[in-house]
CSV table of C-alpha atoms in Angstrom, one decimal:
chain,number,residue,atom,x,y,z
A,1,UNK,CA,87.8,99.1,-59.4
A,2,UNK,CA,90.6,100.7,-61.9
A,3,UNK,CA,90.9,98.1,-64.1
A,4,UNK,CA,86.9,98.0,-64.6
A,5,UNK,CA,86.6,101.5,-64.9
A,6,UNK,CA,89.4,102.0,-67.2
A,7,UNK,CA,88.3,99.4,-69.3
A,8,UNK,CA,84.6,100.7,-69.4
A,9,UNK,CA,86.5,103.8,-70.4
A,10,UNK,CA,88.7,101.7,-73.1
A,11,UNK,CA,85.9,100.0,-74.5
A,12,UNK,CA,83.9,103.2,-75.0
A,13,UNK,CA,86.5,104.9,-76.5
A,14,UNK,CA,87.2,101.9,-79.3
A,15,UNK,CA,83.1,101.9,-79.9
A,16,UNK,CA,83.1,105.4,-80.3
A,17,UNK,CA,86.1,106.0,-82.0
A,18,UNK,CA,85.2,102.8,-84.5
A,19,UNK,CA,88.4,101.4,-83.9
A,20,UNK,CA,89.0,99.7,-87.3
A,21,UNK,CA,90.8,96.3,-85.4
A,22,UNK,CA,88.1,96.0,-83.3
A,23,UNK,CA,85.6,96.0,-86.0
A,24,UNK,CA,87.6,93.3,-88.0
A,25,UNK,CA,87.5,91.3,-85.3
A,26,UNK,CA,83.6,91.6,-84.1
A,27,UNK,CA,82.6,91.5,-87.8
A,28,UNK,CA,84.8,88.1,-88.2
A,29,UNK,CA,83.3,86.8,-84.7
A,30,UNK,CA,79.7,87.5,-86.4
A,31,UNK,CA,80.5,85.8,-89.7
A,32,UNK,CA,82.4,82.8,-88.3
A,33,UNK,CA,79.6,82.4,-85.5
A,34,UNK,CA,76.4,82.9,-87.8
A,35,UNK,CA,77.7,80.9,-90.2
A,36,UNK,CA,78.4,77.9,-88.1
A,37,UNK,CA,75.2,78.3,-86.4
A,38,UNK,CA,73.1,78.0,-89.7
A,39,UNK,CA,74.9,75.0,-90.7
A,40,UNK,CA,74.3,73.5,-87.4
A,41,UNK,CA,70.6,74.5,-87.7
A,42,UNK,CA,70.3,72.8,-90.8
A,43,UNK,CA,72.0,69.9,-89.9
A,44,UNK,CA,70.1,69.6,-86.3
A,45,UNK,CA,66.8,70.1,-87.5
A,46,UNK,CA,67.5,67.1,-89.8
A,47,UNK,CA,68.4,65.1,-87.2
A,48,UNK,CA,66.1,66.2,-85.1
A,49,UNK,CA,63.2,65.5,-87.7
A,50,UNK,CA,64.4,62.2,-88.4
A,51,UNK,CA,64.7,61.0,-84.9
A,52,UNK,CA,61.5,62.4,-84.1
A,53,UNK,CA,59.1,61.1,-86.7
A,54,UNK,CA,60.7,57.4,-87.0
A,55,UNK,CA,60.8,54.4,-85.2
A,56,UNK,CA,64.0,52.3,-85.1
A,57,UNK,CA,66.3,49.9,-83.2
A,58,UNK,CA,68.3,52.0,-81.0
A,59,UNK,CA,66.7,55.4,-81.1
A,60,UNK,CA,67.0,55.7,-77.1
A,61,UNK,CA,70.3,55.7,-77.7
A,62,UNK,CA,70.6,57.7,-80.5
A,63,UNK,CA,68.7,60.2,-78.3
A,64,UNK,CA,71.1,59.7,-75.4
A,65,UNK,CA,74.1,60.2,-77.8
A,66,UNK,CA,72.4,64.0,-78.8
A,67,UNK,CA,72.1,64.8,-75.5
A,68,UNK,CA,75.4,63.9,-74.5
A,69,UNK,CA,76.8,65.7,-77.2
A,70,UNK,CA,75.0,68.9,-76.0
A,71,UNK,CA,77.9,69.2,-73.4
A,72,UNK,CA,80.9,68.0,-76.2
A,73,UNK,CA,84.1,69.9,-74.9
A,74,UNK,CA,85.3,72.5,-77.6
A,75,UNK,CA,88.6,71.5,-76.9
A,76,UNK,CA,87.7,68.2,-77.6
A,77,UNK,CA,86.4,69.2,-80.5
A,78,UNK,CA,89.0,71.5,-81.6
A,79,UNK,CA,91.7,68.5,-80.9
A,80,UNK,CA,89.5,66.4,-83.4
A,81,UNK,CA,89.5,68.9,-86.1
A,82,UNK,CA,93.0,69.8,-86.1
A,83,UNK,CA,94.2,66.3,-86.4
A,84,UNK,CA,91.2,65.9,-89.1
A,85,UNK,CA,92.6,69.1,-91.0
A,86,UNK,CA,96.2,68.2,-89.9
A,87,UNK,CA,98.6,68.4,-93.5
A,88,UNK,CA,98.9,64.6,-92.8
A,89,UNK,CA,95.0,64.1,-92.1
A,90,UNK,CA,92.2,62.7,-93.7
A,91,UNK,CA,91.4,66.5,-95.0
A,92,UNK,CA,94.5,67.8,-95.0
A,93,UNK,CA,94.4,68.2,-98.8
A,94,UNK,CA,91.6,70.7,-98.0
A,95,UNK,CA,94.6,73.2,-96.5
A,96,UNK,CA,92.0,75.3,-94.3
A,97,UNK,CA,93.4,74.8,-91.2
A,98,UNK,CA,94.2,77.8,-89.1
A,99,UNK,CA,91.4,79.9,-91.7
A,100,UNK,CA,87.9,80.9,-90.7
A,101,UNK,CA,86.7,77.6,-92.5
A,102,UNK,CA,88.3,75.7,-90.0
A,103,UNK,CA,86.4,77.9,-87.1
A,104,UNK,CA,83.2,77.0,-88.7
A,105,UNK,CA,83.6,73.7,-88.9
A,106,UNK,CA,84.3,73.3,-85.3
A,107,UNK,CA,81.6,75.5,-84.0
A,108,UNK,CA,79.5,74.1,-86.2
A,109,UNK,CA,80.3,70.4,-84.3
A,110,UNK,CA,79.7,71.9,-81.1
A,111,UNK,CA,76.5,73.7,-81.8
A,112,UNK,CA,74.4,71.0,-84.2
A,113,UNK,CA,74.0,68.9,-81.5
A,114,UNK,CA,72.7,71.7,-79.1
A,115,UNK,CA,70.3,72.4,-81.5
A,116,UNK,CA,69.6,68.9,-82.3
A,117,UNK,CA,68.9,67.9,-79.0
A,118,UNK,CA,66.5,70.6,-78.1
A,119,UNK,CA,64.5,70.4,-81.3
A,120,UNK,CA,63.9,67.1,-80.4
A,121,UNK,CA,62.7,67.6,-77.3
A,122,UNK,CA,60.5,70.6,-79.2
A,123,UNK,CA,58.9,67.8,-81.4
A,124,UNK,CA,58.5,65.4,-79.0
A,125,UNK,CA,57.0,67.2,-76.7
A,126,UNK,CA,53.9,68.1,-79.4
A,127,UNK,CA,50.5,66.2,-79.4
A,128,UNK,CA,51.0,62.6,-80.4
A,129,UNK,CA,48.0,62.6,-82.5
A,130,UNK,CA,48.9,65.7,-84.4
A,131,UNK,CA,51.2,64.1,-86.5
A,132,UNK,CA,48.0,61.8,-87.8
A,133,UNK,CA,45.7,64.8,-87.8
A,134,UNK,CA,47.5,66.7,-90.1
A,135,UNK,CA,48.1,63.7,-92.7
A,136,UNK,CA,44.8,62.7,-91.9
A,137,UNK,CA,43.7,66.1,-93.6
A,138,UNK,CA,45.3,65.6,-96.8
A,139,UNK,CA,48.6,66.8,-96.1
A,140,UNK,CA,52.0,65.6,-97.9
A,141,UNK,CA,54.6,64.4,-95.4
A,142,UNK,CA,56.9,67.4,-96.1
A,143,UNK,CA,54.0,69.3,-95.5
A,144,UNK,CA,53.8,67.3,-92.4
A,145,UNK,CA,57.0,68.2,-91.4
A,146,UNK,CA,56.6,71.8,-91.9
A,147,UNK,CA,53.3,72.1,-89.9
A,148,UNK,CA,54.8,70.2,-87.0
A,149,UNK,CA,58.2,72.6,-87.3
A,150,UNK,CA,55.8,75.7,-87.5
A,151,UNK,CA,54.2,74.3,-84.0
A,152,UNK,CA,57.2,74.2,-82.3
A,153,UNK,CA,58.5,77.5,-83.5
A,154,UNK,CA,58.7,78.9,-80.3
A,155,UNK,CA,61.2,76.3,-78.6
A,156,UNK,CA,63.2,76.0,-81.9
A,157,UNK,CA,63.9,79.3,-81.7
A,158,UNK,CA,65.2,79.0,-78.3
A,159,UNK,CA,67.2,76.4,-79.7
A,160,UNK,CA,68.8,78.7,-82.4
A,161,UNK,CA,69.7,80.7,-79.4
A,162,UNK,CA,71.1,78.1,-77.3
A,163,UNK,CA,73.4,77.1,-80.2
A,164,UNK,CA,74.6,80.5,-81.5
A,165,UNK,CA,75.2,81.3,-77.7
A,166,UNK,CA,77.3,78.0,-77.4
A,167,UNK,CA,79.9,79.0,-80.4
A,168,UNK,CA,79.7,82.7,-79.9
A,169,UNK,CA,81.4,82.7,-76.8
A,170,UNK,CA,83.7,79.2,-77.5
A,171,UNK,CA,87.5,79.8,-77.4
A,172,UNK,CA,89.1,76.3,-77.1
A,173,UNK,CA,88.3,75.0,-80.5
A,174,UNK,CA,88.6,78.7,-82.1
A,175,UNK,CA,92.2,79.0,-81.0
A,176,UNK,CA,92.9,75.4,-81.6
A,177,UNK,CA,91.9,75.1,-85.3
A,178,UNK,CA,92.2,79.0,-86.1
A,179,UNK,CA,95.6,80.1,-84.5
A,180,UNK,CA,94.2,83.4,-83.7
A,181,UNK,CA,96.2,85.1,-86.4
A,182,UNK,CA,95.7,88.6,-86.7
A,183,UNK,CA,93.6,90.2,-89.8
A,184,UNK,CA,92.7,86.2,-90.3
A,185,UNK,CA,91.5,84.4,-87.8
A,186,UNK,CA,91.2,86.7,-84.4
A,187,UNK,CA,87.6,86.6,-83.0
A,188,UNK,CA,86.4,88.4,-80.0
A,189,UNK,CA,87.2,85.7,-77.6
A,190,UNK,CA,90.8,84.5,-78.8
A,191,UNK,CA,91.4,88.6,-78.5
A,192,UNK,CA,90.1,88.5,-75.0
A,193,UNK,CA,92.6,85.5,-73.9
A,194,UNK,CA,95.5,87.0,-75.6
A,195,UNK,CA,95.3,90.5,-74.0
A,196,UNK,CA,94.7,88.8,-70.9
A,197,UNK,CA,97.6,86.7,-71.4
A,198,UNK,CA,99.4,90.0,-71.9
A,199,UNK,CA,98.7,92.1,-68.9
A,200,UNK,CA,96.5,94.3,-71.0
A,201,UNK,CA,93.2,93.9,-69.0
A,202,UNK,CA,91.6,97.1,-70.3
A,203,UNK,CA,91.5,95.9,-73.4
A,204,UNK,CA,90.3,92.6,-72.3
A,205,UNK,CA,87.8,93.9,-70.8
A,206,UNK,CA,86.4,96.2,-73.6
A,207,UNK,CA,86.6,92.9,-75.8
A,208,UNK,CA,84.7,91.4,-73.6
A,209,UNK,CA,82.2,94.3,-72.9
A,210,UNK,CA,81.8,94.2,-77.3
A,211,UNK,CA,81.2,90.3,-77.1
A,212,UNK,CA,78.6,90.5,-74.8
A,213,UNK,CA,77.1,93.6,-76.5
A,214,UNK,CA,77.3,91.6,-79.6
A,215,UNK,CA,75.6,88.2,-78.2
A,216,UNK,CA,73.1,90.1,-76.5
A,217,UNK,CA,72.1,92.3,-79.5
A,218,UNK,CA,71.4,88.8,-81.6
A,219,UNK,CA,69.8,87.2,-79.2
A,220,UNK,CA,67.5,90.2,-78.8
A,221,UNK,CA,66.6,90.1,-82.0
A,222,UNK,CA,65.9,86.4,-81.8
A,223,UNK,CA,63.8,86.7,-78.5
A,224,UNK,CA,62.1,89.7,-80.7
A,225,UNK,CA,61.1,87.3,-83.4
A,226,UNK,CA,60.2,84.3,-80.6
A,227,UNK,CA,58.1,86.8,-78.6
A,228,UNK,CA,56.5,88.0,-81.6
A,229,UNK,CA,55.8,84.3,-83.2
A,230,UNK,CA,54.3,83.6,-79.6
A,231,UNK,CA,51.4,86.5,-79.9
A,232,UNK,CA,50.4,85.1,-83.5
């Protein structure tokens, strides 16, 4: 109980004093995970629309792969991206290993299957004849896709929340490709792991609480948009 109370006290102290290091780490966490979520949203929606609205050989296999990707182990993604970006790797010439860009890439790979899988399920759950009805009214294919996405906006926002939640709380890949470098690639999850390893449980608890507040704030905003869309 002493550790918990001390952690709560430390969290309040860090927040109320606007500790520069905590603010820097929190802002970087939001930048990295927010960017990764936006990238994975573009990829995930594109894949979901392509799979849901087209018939092709092996479609069930592709869906199975997407569903499997929703549980992709972050450490495996971290290993893959590290090898890819290593100085002798295929993309080593980019020189972005141990930078926020590498972390964004890894997190986007983690979130893309999550958003694609949930979005695909949402589109497949729409009434089968809705697509033909929209086209029969004279809509172009891009207009039809937009109307279908609008109709499925509630579960699509849930997909965004799931994708963001998956990457803001991710630690394995972030440490592997980012290196947890102070002032450069240290985010809330990696800083929490580091402080725990050093035995600074009060600071670790404080950082963990800041992470929870950040995740709740973003998801509360998305939930507000989702529920407002439900009433309209």
